[in-house]
């Protein structure tokens, strides 16, 4: 009966989200079932369209799309998490959990997804693309957002392997039969030159695939930004860098044991802008040593 109930919702052609909810409630009561999730309705709708049994209805797709603002710009954000590596910082405010990258918590959605997938970049990327499509989005233009703390301190081979696997996942999607990288557990013993060549091959391939990486964001500390580091980020395909600035005040940074001052922030920003990167600042209001007025002044 569930499929019949969903088809009735589709056939009702609701005008807006309010009417959609009213229709779902009416149909649920009629069939004695739970109110259908939009993802369930979208799944049946897409199947009917693909079979030719139903004509596409862009308006219906729009009101069924969950969190439509997420891809309103036409770009789909895909967040993936690197595995836990020691952090060079000793910041007073940072949480520390076992087997979770420092500054992250195990109950965060992105972290839970990463843990379920053993921090594998390939499966994380493909599952995020599928989740976006299941919720009515069209993630053909991808901004990959790599989170997990200080990117700059990760082993060089791991970084090239990780980004290469994200590109490979986008190139393969929606297929995943080649999911397992035969050398996945041995990337540390692989030749860096061969990893770079494989990354370049996947990047080139991605230029003509349906799901394209049009941007890559990495996060790191300002005091780890050098021209050498930024040149490597460029080779990986990064277009934006998120800097853990937290506060633009040397006294507040010192109180919170950040490990660098405003000069490092300024220098890092200048290097990144000179290399053509977009730059995002992470700012933290309410830190020890600050107050409401000071936070506003710093912003």
PDB file of C-alpha atoms in Angstrom:
ATOM      1  CA  UNK A   1       0.000   0.000   0.000  1.00  0.00           C
ATOM      2  CA  UNK A   2       2.933   2.364   0.632  1.00  0.00           C
ATOM      3  CA  UNK A   3       3.752   2.826  -3.053  1.00  0.00           C
ATOM      4  CA  UNK A   4       0.086   3.446  -3.864  1.00  0.00           C
ATOM      5  CA  UNK A   5      -0.039   6.054  -1.097  1.00  0.00           C
ATOM      6  CA  UNK A   6       3.042   7.800  -2.460  1.00  0.00           C
ATOM      7  CA  UNK A   7       1.659   7.791  -6.009  1.00  0.00           C
ATOM      8  CA  UNK A   8      -1.484   9.482  -4.693  1.00  0.00           C
ATOM      9  CA  UNK A   9       0.670  12.223  -3.134  1.00  0.00           C
ATOM     10  CA  UNK A  10       2.473  12.741  -6.452  1.00  0.00           C
ATOM     11  CA  UNK A  11      -0.770  12.802  -8.432  1.00  0.00           C
ATOM     12  CA  UNK A  12      -2.197  15.460  -6.093  1.00  0.00           C
ATOM     13  CA  UNK A  13       0.415  17.937  -7.455  1.00  0.00           C
ATOM     14  CA  UNK A  14       0.501  20.161  -4.330  1.00  0.00           C
ATOM     15  CA  UNK A  15       1.147  23.858  -4.972  1.00  0.00           C
ATOM     16  CA  UNK A  16       3.561  24.483  -2.078  1.00  0.00           C
ATOM     17  CA  UNK A  17       5.177  22.833   0.955  1.00  0.00           C
ATOM     18  CA  UNK A  18       2.205  23.607   3.196  1.00  0.00           C
ATOM     19  CA  UNK A  19      -0.154  21.878   0.782  1.00  0.00           C
ATOM     20  CA  UNK A  20       2.337  19.019   0.412  1.00  0.00           C
ATOM     21  CA  UNK A  21       2.263  18.416   4.171  1.00  0.00           C
ATOM     22  CA  UNK A  22      -1.552  18.532   4.203  1.00  0.00           C
ATOM     23  CA  UNK A  23      -1.658  16.000   1.350  1.00  0.00           C
ATOM     24  CA  UNK A  24       0.793  13.669   3.093  1.00  0.00           C
ATOM     25  CA  UNK A  25      -1.272  13.801   6.302  1.00  0.00           C
ATOM     26  CA  UNK A  26      -4.511  13.095   4.432  1.00  0.00           C
ATOM     27  CA  UNK A  27      -3.003  10.145   2.552  1.00  0.00           C
ATOM     28  CA  UNK A  28      -1.389   8.753   5.713  1.00  0.00           C
ATOM     29  CA  UNK A  29      -4.747   8.809   7.503  1.00  0.00           C
ATOM     30  CA  UNK A  30      -6.495   7.229   4.508  1.00  0.00           C
ATOM     31  CA  UNK A  31      -4.090   4.277   4.325  1.00  0.00           C
ATOM     32  CA  UNK A  32      -3.382   4.017   8.050  1.00  0.00           C
ATOM     33  CA  UNK A  33       0.346   4.577   7.554  1.00  0.00           C
ATOM     34  CA  UNK A  34       3.018   6.925   8.859  1.00  0.00           C
ATOM     35  CA  UNK A  35       3.409  10.279   7.113  1.00  0.00           C
ATOM     36  CA  UNK A  36       5.758   9.779   4.166  1.00  0.00           C
ATOM     37  CA  UNK A  37       9.167  11.426   4.143  1.00  0.00           C
ATOM     38  CA  UNK A  38       9.973  13.623   1.146  1.00  0.00           C
ATOM     39  CA  UNK A  39      12.876  11.297   0.300  1.00  0.00           C
ATOM     40  CA  UNK A  40      10.435   8.379   0.003  1.00  0.00           C
ATOM     41  CA  UNK A  41       8.198  10.363  -2.317  1.00  0.00           C
ATOM     42  CA  UNK A  42      11.156  11.523  -4.400  1.00  0.00           C
ATOM     43  CA  UNK A  43      12.407   7.965  -4.821  1.00  0.00           C
ATOM     44  CA  UNK A  44       9.108   6.759  -6.292  1.00  0.00           C
ATOM     45  CA  UNK A  45       8.758   9.964  -8.347  1.00  0.00           C
ATOM     46  CA  UNK A  46      12.216   9.476  -9.904  1.00  0.00           C
ATOM     47  CA  UNK A  47      11.478   5.813 -10.677  1.00  0.00           C
ATOM     48  CA  UNK A  48       8.242   6.761 -12.444  1.00  0.00           C
ATOM     49  CA  UNK A  49       9.978   9.501 -14.453  1.00  0.00           C
ATOM     50  CA  UNK A  50      12.838   7.170 -15.473  1.00  0.00           C
ATOM     51  CA  UNK A  51      10.351   4.518 -16.638  1.00  0.00           C
ATOM     52  CA  UNK A  52       8.452   7.091 -18.680  1.00  0.00           C
ATOM     53  CA  UNK A  53       5.277   6.608 -16.645  1.00  0.00           C
ATOM     54  CA  UNK A  54       5.343  10.190 -15.409  1.00  0.00           C
ATOM     55  CA  UNK A  55       6.295  13.525 -16.937  1.00  0.00           C
ATOM     56  CA  UNK A  56       8.885  15.569 -15.051  1.00  0.00           C
ATOM     57  CA  UNK A  57       7.464  18.290 -12.828  1.00  0.00           C
ATOM     58  CA  UNK A  58      10.211  20.784 -11.800  1.00  0.00           C
ATOM     59  CA  UNK A  59       7.844  22.541  -9.391  1.00  0.00           C
ATOM     60  CA  UNK A  60       7.048  19.307  -7.552  1.00  0.00           C
ATOM     61  CA  UNK A  61      10.758  18.460  -7.419  1.00  0.00           C
ATOM     62  CA  UNK A  62      11.439  21.846  -5.857  1.00  0.00           C
ATOM     63  CA  UNK A  63       8.914  21.515  -3.034  1.00  0.00           C
ATOM     64  CA  UNK A  64      10.017  17.931  -2.337  1.00  0.00           C
ATOM     65  CA  UNK A  65      13.689  18.965  -2.140  1.00  0.00           C
ATOM     66  CA  UNK A  66      14.963  18.900   1.439  1.00  0.00           C
ATOM     67  CA  UNK A  67      16.902  22.001   2.534  1.00  0.00           C
ATOM     68  CA  UNK A  68      16.787  23.471  -0.948  1.00  0.00           C
ATOM     69  CA  UNK A  69      19.044  26.341   0.119  1.00  0.00           C
ATOM     70  CA  UNK A  70      21.916  23.836   0.351  1.00  0.00           C
ATOM     71  CA  UNK A  71      22.347  23.799  -3.445  1.00  0.00           C
ATOM     72  CA  UNK A  72      20.579  27.075  -4.290  1.00  0.00           C
ATOM     73  CA  UNK A  73      23.811  28.418  -5.823  1.00  0.00           C
ATOM     74  CA  UNK A  74      24.038  25.364  -8.079  1.00  0.00           C
ATOM     75  CA  UNK A  75      26.998  24.017  -6.104  1.00  0.00           C
ATOM     76  CA  UNK A  76      26.693  21.006  -3.795  1.00  0.00           C
ATOM     77  CA  UNK A  77      28.846  21.011  -0.627  1.00  0.00           C
ATOM     78  CA  UNK A  78      30.269  17.551   0.142  1.00  0.00           C
ATOM     79  CA  UNK A  79      32.017  17.329   3.520  1.00  0.00           C
ATOM     80  CA  UNK A  80      34.456  14.497   4.238  1.00  0.00           C
ATOM     81  CA  UNK A  81      36.543  13.906   7.347  1.00  0.00           C
ATOM     82  CA  UNK A  82      40.175  12.827   7.589  1.00  0.00           C
ATOM     83  CA  UNK A  83      41.153  10.243  10.164  1.00  0.00           C
ATOM     84  CA  UNK A  84      42.564  11.127  13.553  1.00  0.00           C
ATOM     85  CA  UNK A  85      46.162  12.397  13.590  1.00  0.00           C
ATOM     86  CA  UNK A  86      47.951  14.160  16.470  1.00  0.00           C
ATOM     87  CA  UNK A  87      47.303  17.914  16.529  1.00  0.00           C
ATOM     88  CA  UNK A  88      50.224  20.311  17.104  1.00  0.00           C
ATOM     89  CA  UNK A  89      48.031  22.703  19.098  1.00  0.00           C
ATOM     90  CA  UNK A  90      47.178  22.788  22.797  1.00  0.00           C
ATOM     91  CA  UNK A  91      44.244  25.195  22.620  1.00  0.00           C
ATOM     92  CA  UNK A  92      42.350  25.559  25.900  1.00  0.00           C
ATOM     93  CA  UNK A  93      38.922  25.339  24.235  1.00  0.00           C
ATOM     94  CA  UNK A  94      39.485  22.249  22.061  1.00  0.00           C
ATOM     95  CA  UNK A  95      37.653  19.000  22.910  1.00  0.00           C
ATOM     96  CA  UNK A  96      39.665  15.790  22.640  1.00  0.00           C
ATOM     97  CA  UNK A  97      38.000  12.430  22.044  1.00  0.00           C
ATOM     98  CA  UNK A  98      39.623   9.085  21.386  1.00  0.00           C
ATOM     99  CA  UNK A  99      39.753   8.094  17.701  1.00  0.00           C
ATOM    100  CA  UNK A 100      38.206  11.411  16.594  1.00  0.00           C
ATOM    101  CA  UNK A 101      40.153  14.305  15.014  1.00  0.00           C
ATOM    102  CA  UNK A 102      40.888  16.953  17.638  1.00  0.00           C
ATOM    103  CA  UNK A 103      38.302  19.762  17.908  1.00  0.00           C
ATOM    104  CA  UNK A 104      35.547  17.439  16.651  1.00  0.00           C
ATOM    105  CA  UNK A 105      32.961  15.452  18.614  1.00  0.00           C
ATOM    106  CA  UNK A 106      31.809  11.908  17.896  1.00  0.00           C
ATOM    107  CA  UNK A 107      28.123  12.912  17.904  1.00  0.00           C
ATOM    108  CA  UNK A 108      28.466  15.396  15.029  1.00  0.00           C
ATOM    109  CA  UNK A 109      26.713  14.158  11.849  1.00  0.00           C
ATOM    110  CA  UNK A 110      29.826  14.442   9.639  1.00  0.00           C
ATOM    111  CA  UNK A 111      31.931  12.633  12.247  1.00  0.00           C
ATOM    112  CA  UNK A 112      29.369   9.859  12.681  1.00  0.00           C
ATOM    113  CA  UNK A 113      29.289   9.341   8.909  1.00  0.00           C
ATOM    114  CA  UNK A 114      33.086   9.212   8.783  1.00  0.00           C
ATOM    115  CA  UNK A 115      33.308   6.709  11.646  1.00  0.00           C
ATOM    116  CA  UNK A 116      30.698   4.455   9.997  1.00  0.00           C
ATOM    117  CA  UNK A 117      32.867   4.445   6.878  1.00  0.00           C
ATOM    118  CA  UNK A 118      36.152   3.991   8.734  1.00  0.00           C
ATOM    119  CA  UNK A 119      37.198   7.486   7.547  1.00  0.00           C
ATOM    120  CA  UNK A 120      37.422   6.182   3.976  1.00  0.00           C
ATOM    121  CA  UNK A 121      37.326   9.190   1.574  1.00  0.00           C
ATOM    122  CA  UNK A 122      35.875   7.200  -1.333  1.00  0.00           C
ATOM    123  CA  UNK A 123      32.806   5.891   0.501  1.00  0.00           C
ATOM    124  CA  UNK A 124      32.244   9.186   2.357  1.00  0.00           C
ATOM    125  CA  UNK A 125      32.170  11.082  -0.950  1.00  0.00           C
ATOM    126  CA  UNK A 126      29.860   8.635  -2.706  1.00  0.00           C
ATOM    127  CA  UNK A 127      27.434   8.397   0.221  1.00  0.00           C
ATOM    128  CA  UNK A 128      27.171  12.180   0.464  1.00  0.00           C
ATOM    129  CA  UNK A 129      26.385  12.399  -3.250  1.00  0.00           C
ATOM    130  CA  UNK A 130      23.705   9.720  -2.877  1.00  0.00           C
ATOM    131  CA  UNK A 131      22.204  11.450   0.177  1.00  0.00           C
ATOM    132  CA  UNK A 132      21.987  14.737  -1.716  1.00  0.00           C
ATOM    133  CA  UNK A 133      20.261  13.041  -4.663  1.00  0.00           C
ATOM    134  CA  UNK A 134      17.893  11.149  -2.353  1.00  0.00           C
ATOM    135  CA  UNK A 135      16.810  14.532  -0.986  1.00  0.00           C
ATOM    136  CA  UNK A 136      16.143  16.023  -4.408  1.00  0.00           C
ATOM    137  CA  UNK A 137      19.422  17.806  -5.093  1.00  0.00           C
ATOM    138  CA  UNK A 138      21.488  17.548  -8.281  1.00  0.00           C
ATOM    139  CA  UNK A 139      25.123  17.456  -7.062  1.00  0.00           C
ATOM    140  CA  UNK A 140      26.837  17.649 -10.447  1.00  0.00           C
ATOM    141  CA  UNK A 141      28.944  20.636  -9.321  1.00  0.00           C
ATOM    142  CA  UNK A 142      30.756  19.641  -6.148  1.00  0.00           C
ATOM    143  CA  UNK A 143      32.655  21.697  -3.606  1.00  0.00           C
ATOM    144  CA  UNK A 144      34.601  19.149  -1.600  1.00  0.00           C
ATOM    145  CA  UNK A 145      35.099  20.352   1.979  1.00  0.00           C
ATOM    146  CA  UNK A 146      37.810  18.377   3.778  1.00  0.00           C
ATOM    147  CA  UNK A 147      37.532  18.685   7.550  1.00  0.00           C
ATOM    148  CA  UNK A 148      39.426  17.064  10.386  1.00  0.00           C
ATOM    149  CA  UNK A 149      41.599  19.767  11.945  1.00  0.00           C
ATOM    150  CA  UNK A 150      45.002  20.870  10.717  1.00  0.00           C
ATOM    151  CA  UNK A 151      45.385  19.591   7.158  1.00  0.00           C
ATOM    152  CA  UNK A 152      48.981  20.811   6.975  1.00  0.00           C
ATOM    153  CA  UNK A 153      50.315  18.341   9.563  1.00  0.00           C
ATOM    154  CA  UNK A 154      48.959  15.222   7.830  1.00  0.00           C
ATOM    155  CA  UNK A 155      51.495  12.880   6.171  1.00  0.00           C
ATOM    156  CA  UNK A 156      52.168  14.018   2.604  1.00  0.00           C
ATOM    157  CA  UNK A 157      51.360  10.624   1.033  1.00  0.00           C
ATOM    158  CA  UNK A 158      48.106  10.443   2.973  1.00  0.00           C
ATOM    159  CA  UNK A 159      47.067  13.866   1.661  1.00  0.00           C
ATOM    160  CA  UNK A 160      47.673  12.976  -1.992  1.00  0.00           C
ATOM    161  CA  UNK A 161      46.006   9.567  -1.575  1.00  0.00           C
ATOM    162  CA  UNK A 162      43.022  11.108   0.224  1.00  0.00           C
ATOM    163  CA  UNK A 163      42.237  13.741  -2.411  1.00  0.00           C
ATOM    164  CA  UNK A 164      42.886  11.229  -5.195  1.00  0.00           C
ATOM    165  CA  UNK A 165      40.250   8.918  -3.670  1.00  0.00           C
ATOM    166  CA  UNK A 166      37.707  11.751  -3.454  1.00  0.00           C
ATOM    167  CA  UNK A 167      38.206  12.494  -7.151  1.00  0.00           C
ATOM    168  CA  UNK A 168      37.954   8.777  -7.957  1.00  0.00           C
ATOM    169  CA  UNK A 169      34.674   8.534  -6.028  1.00  0.00           C
ATOM    170  CA  UNK A 170      33.170  11.429  -8.002  1.00  0.00           C
ATOM    171  CA  UNK A 171      34.433   9.959 -11.273  1.00  0.00           C
ATOM    172  CA  UNK A 172      32.923   6.537 -10.496  1.00  0.00           C
ATOM    173  CA  UNK A 173      29.591   7.791  -9.136  1.00  0.00           C
ATOM    174  CA  UNK A 174      26.946   6.397  -9.162  1.00  0.00           C
ATOM    175  CA  UNK A 175      28.943   3.186  -9.653  1.00  0.00           C
ATOM    176  CA  UNK A 176      30.907   1.860  -6.702  1.00  0.00           C
ATOM    177  CA  UNK A 177      31.977  -1.568  -7.932  1.00  0.00           C
ATOM    178  CA  UNK A 178      35.591  -0.351  -7.965  1.00  0.00           C
ATOM    179  CA  UNK A 179      35.228   0.988  -4.434  1.00  0.00           C
ATOM    180  CA  UNK A 180      38.238  -0.697  -2.916  1.00  0.00           C
ATOM    181  CA  UNK A 181      41.592   0.823  -3.661  1.00  0.00           C
ATOM    182  CA  UNK A 182      43.821  -2.290  -3.643  1.00  0.00           C
ATOM    183  CA  UNK A 183      46.581  -0.274  -1.986  1.00  0.00           C
ATOM    184  CA  UNK A 184      44.302   1.546   0.465  1.00  0.00           C
ATOM    185  CA  UNK A 185      45.995   0.198   3.576  1.00  0.00           C
ATOM    186  CA  UNK A 186      49.460   0.633   2.124  1.00  0.00           C
ATOM    187  CA  UNK A 187      49.425   4.252   0.975  1.00  0.00           C
ATOM    188  CA  UNK A 188      52.258   5.090   3.412  1.00  0.00           C
ATOM    189  CA  UNK A 189      54.559   2.664   1.598  1.00  0.00           C
ATOM    190  CA  UNK A 190      53.578   3.867  -1.876  1.00  0.00           C
ATOM    191  CA  UNK A 191      55.760   6.052  -4.022  1.00  0.00           C
ATOM    192  CA  UNK A 192      54.787   9.728  -3.739  1.00  0.00           C
ATOM    193  CA  UNK A 193      55.497  10.303  -7.418  1.00  0.00           C
ATOM    194  CA  UNK A 194      53.061   7.557  -8.434  1.00  0.00           C
ATOM    195  CA  UNK A 195      50.397   8.974  -6.092  1.00  0.00           C
ATOM    196  CA  UNK A 196      50.816  12.409  -7.677  1.00  0.00           C
ATOM    197  CA  UNK A 197      50.492  10.911 -11.165  1.00  0.00           C
ATOM    198  CA  UNK A 198      47.352   9.010 -10.173  1.00  0.00           C
ATOM    199  CA  UNK A 199      45.856  12.158  -8.635  1.00  0.00           C
ATOM    200  CA  UNK A 200      46.600  14.113 -11.830  1.00  0.00           C
ATOM    201  CA  UNK A 201      44.950  11.341 -13.876  1.00  0.00           C
ATOM    202  CA  UNK A 202      41.796  11.411 -11.738  1.00  0.00           C
ATOM    203  CA  UNK A 203      41.714  15.227 -11.862  1.00  0.00           C
ATOM    204  CA  UNK A 204      41.954  15.173 -15.661  1.00  0.00           C
ATOM    205  CA  UNK A 205      39.264  12.499 -15.892  1.00  0.00           C
ATOM    206  CA  UNK A 206      37.007  14.578 -13.670  1.00  0.00           C
ATOM    207  CA  UNK A 207      36.954  17.381 -16.230  1.00  0.00           C
ATOM    208  CA  UNK A 208      34.597  15.295 -18.404  1.00  0.00           C
ATOM    209  CA  UNK A 209      32.561  13.329 -15.856  1.00  0.00           C
ATOM    210  CA  UNK A 210      28.988  14.122 -14.794  1.00  0.00           C
ATOM    211  CA  UNK A 211      29.949  14.883 -11.175  1.00  0.00           C
ATOM    212  CA  UNK A 212      32.707  17.483 -11.213  1.00  0.00           C
ATOM    213  CA  UNK A 213      34.847  18.906  -8.418  1.00  0.00           C
ATOM    214  CA  UNK A 214      34.629  22.624  -9.077  1.00  0.00           C
ATOM    215  CA  UNK A 215      36.187  23.530  -5.715  1.00  0.00           C
ATOM    216  CA  UNK A 216      38.127  21.976  -2.844  1.00  0.00           C
ATOM    217  CA  UNK A 217      38.328  23.487   0.641  1.00  0.00           C
ATOM    218  CA  UNK A 218      41.002  22.575   3.197  1.00  0.00           C
ATOM    219  CA  UNK A 219      41.230  23.743   6.826  1.00  0.00           C
ATOM    220  CA  UNK A 220      44.434  24.484   8.702  1.00  0.00           C
ATOM    221  CA  UNK A 221      46.201  26.744  11.208  1.00  0.00           C
ATOM    222  CA  UNK A 222      47.575  30.154  10.141  1.00  0.00           C
ATOM    223  CA  UNK A 223      51.037  29.369  11.523  1.00  0.00           C
ATOM    224  CA  UNK A 224      51.353  26.375   9.160  1.00  0.00           C
ATOM    225  CA  UNK A 225      50.826  28.392   5.992  1.00  0.00           C
ATOM    226  CA  UNK A 226      54.001  28.776   3.944  1.00  0.00           C
ATOM    227  CA  UNK A 227      54.563  29.274   0.229  1.00  0.00           C
ATOM    228  CA  UNK A 228      55.646  25.635  -0.030  1.00  0.00           C
ATOM    229  CA  UNK A 229      52.505  24.438   1.764  1.00  0.00           C
ATOM    230  CA  UNK A 230      50.253  26.604  -0.405  1.00  0.00           C
ATOM    231  CA  UNK A 231      51.927  25.370  -3.614  1.00  0.00           C
ATOM    232  CA  UNK A 232      51.155  21.808  -2.505  1.00  0.00           C
ATOM    233  CA  UNK A 233      47.529  22.742  -1.806  1.00  0.00           C
ATOM    234  CA  UNK A 234      47.337  24.154  -5.311  1.00  0.00           C
ATOM    235  CA  UNK A 235      48.658  20.873  -6.774  1.00  0.00           C
ATOM    236  CA  UNK A 236      45.998  18.968  -4.844  1.00  0.00           C
ATOM    237  CA  UNK A 237      43.346  21.127  -6.506  1.00  0.00           C
ATOM    238  CA  UNK A 238      42.364  23.268  -3.515  1.00  0.00           C
ATOM    239  CA  UNK A 239      40.588  26.553  -4.211  1.00  0.00           C
ATOM    240  CA  UNK A 240      39.669  27.733  -0.706  1.00  0.00           C
ATOM    241  CA  UNK A 241      41.368  27.539   2.702  1.00  0.00           C
ATOM    242  CA  UNK A 242      39.618  27.824   6.058  1.00  0.00           C
ATOM    243  CA  UNK A 243      41.935  29.358   8.655  1.00  0.00           C
ATOM    244  CA  UNK A 244      41.461  28.751  12.372  1.00  0.00           C
ATOM    245  CA  UNK A 245      41.778  32.415  13.330  1.00  0.00           C
ATOM    246  CA  UNK A 246      39.489  32.295  16.413  1.00  0.00           C
ATOM    247  CA  UNK A 247      40.355  35.870  17.527  1.00  0.00           C
ATOM    248  CA  UNK A 248      42.362  38.795  16.162  1.00  0.00           C
ATOM    249  CA  UNK A 249      43.895  39.807  19.464  1.00  0.00           C
ATOM    250  CA  UNK A 250      47.285  38.608  20.718  1.00  0.00           C
ATOM    251  CA  UNK A 251      46.246  38.707  24.389  1.00  0.00           C
ATOM    252  CA  UNK A 252      43.129  36.564  23.837  1.00  0.00           C
ATOM    253  CA  UNK A 253      45.072  34.104  21.667  1.00  0.00           C
ATOM    254  CA  UNK A 254      47.754  33.798  24.371  1.00  0.00           C
ATOM    255  CA  UNK A 255      45.197  33.238  27.163  1.00  0.00           C
ATOM    256  CA  UNK A 256      43.651  30.415  25.119  1.00  0.00           C
ATOM    257  CA  UNK A 257      47.058  28.872  24.283  1.00  0.00           C
ATOM    258  CA  UNK A 258      46.486  29.161  20.541  1.00  0.00           C
ATOM    259  CA  UNK A 259      50.203  29.012  19.797  1.00  0.00           C
ATOM    260  CA  UNK A 260      50.372  31.959  17.392  1.00  0.00           C
ATOM    261  CA  UNK A 261      49.462  35.625  17.207  1.00  0.00           C
ATOM    262  CA  UNK A 262      47.838  38.073  14.829  1.00  0.00           C
ATOM    263  CA  UNK A 263      51.039  38.439  12.795  1.00  0.00           C
ATOM    264  CA  UNK A 264      50.799  34.771  11.716  1.00  0.00           C
ATOM    265  CA  UNK A 265      47.171  35.322  10.668  1.00  0.00           C
ATOM    266  CA  UNK A 266      48.129  38.363   8.597  1.00  0.00           C
ATOM    267  CA  UNK A 267      51.064  36.601   6.953  1.00  0.00           C
ATOM    268  CA  UNK A 268      49.016  33.476   6.132  1.00  0.00           C
ATOM    269  CA  UNK A 269      46.202  35.539   4.624  1.00  0.00           C
ATOM    270  CA  UNK A 270      48.612  37.491   2.441  1.00  0.00           C
ATOM    271  CA  UNK A 271      50.291  34.316   1.112  1.00  0.00           C
ATOM    272  CA  UNK A 272      46.965  32.646   0.349  1.00  0.00           C
ATOM    273  CA  UNK A 273      45.522  35.708  -1.397  1.00  0.00           C
ATOM    274  CA  UNK A 274      48.710  36.112  -3.448  1.00  0.00           C
ATOM    275  CA  UNK A 275      48.236  32.529  -4.632  1.00  0.00           C
ATOM    276  CA  UNK A 276      44.633  33.260  -5.633  1.00  0.00           C
ATOM    277  CA  UNK A 277      42.888  31.303  -2.876  1.00  0.00           C
ATOM    278  CA  UNK A 278      39.541  32.128  -1.352  1.00  0.00           C
ATOM    279  CA  UNK A 279      40.033  32.519   2.402  1.00  0.00           C
ATOM    280  CA  UNK A 280      37.556  31.782   5.192  1.00  0.00           C
ATOM    281  CA  UNK A 281      38.191  32.742   8.823  1.00  0.00           C
ATOM    282  CA  UNK A 282      36.898  30.582  11.674  1.00  0.00           C
ATOM    283  CA  UNK A 283      36.053  32.994  14.501  1.00  0.00           C
ATOM    284  CA  UNK A 284      35.062  32.043  18.047  1.00  0.00           C
ATOM    285  CA  UNK A 285      32.995  34.468  20.130  1.00  0.00           C
ATOM    286  CA  UNK A 286      32.975  34.241  23.914  1.00  0.00           C
ATOM    287  CA  UNK A 287      36.555  33.049  24.400  1.00  0.00           C
ATOM    288  CA  UNK A 288      38.204  33.567  27.812  1.00  0.00           C
ATOM    289  CA  UNK A 289      39.710  37.055  27.819  1.00  0.00           C
ATOM    290  CA  UNK A 290      37.056  38.502  25.519  1.00  0.00           C
ATOM    291  CA  UNK A 291      33.554  39.887  25.963  1.00  0.00           C
ATOM    292  CA  UNK A 292      30.551  40.883  23.839  1.00  0.00           C
ATOM    293  CA  UNK A 293      31.901  44.331  22.890  1.00  0.00           C
ATOM    294  CA  UNK A 294      35.396  43.009  22.177  1.00  0.00           C
ATOM    295  CA  UNK A 295      33.969  40.235  19.950  1.00  0.00           C
ATOM    296  CA  UNK A 296      32.029  42.835  17.939  1.00  0.00           C
ATOM    297  CA  UNK A 297      35.130  45.029  17.595  1.00  0.00           C
ATOM    298  CA  UNK A 298      37.211  42.055  16.380  1.00  0.00           C
ATOM    299  CA  UNK A 299      34.558  41.002  13.861  1.00  0.00           C
TER     300      UNK A 299
END
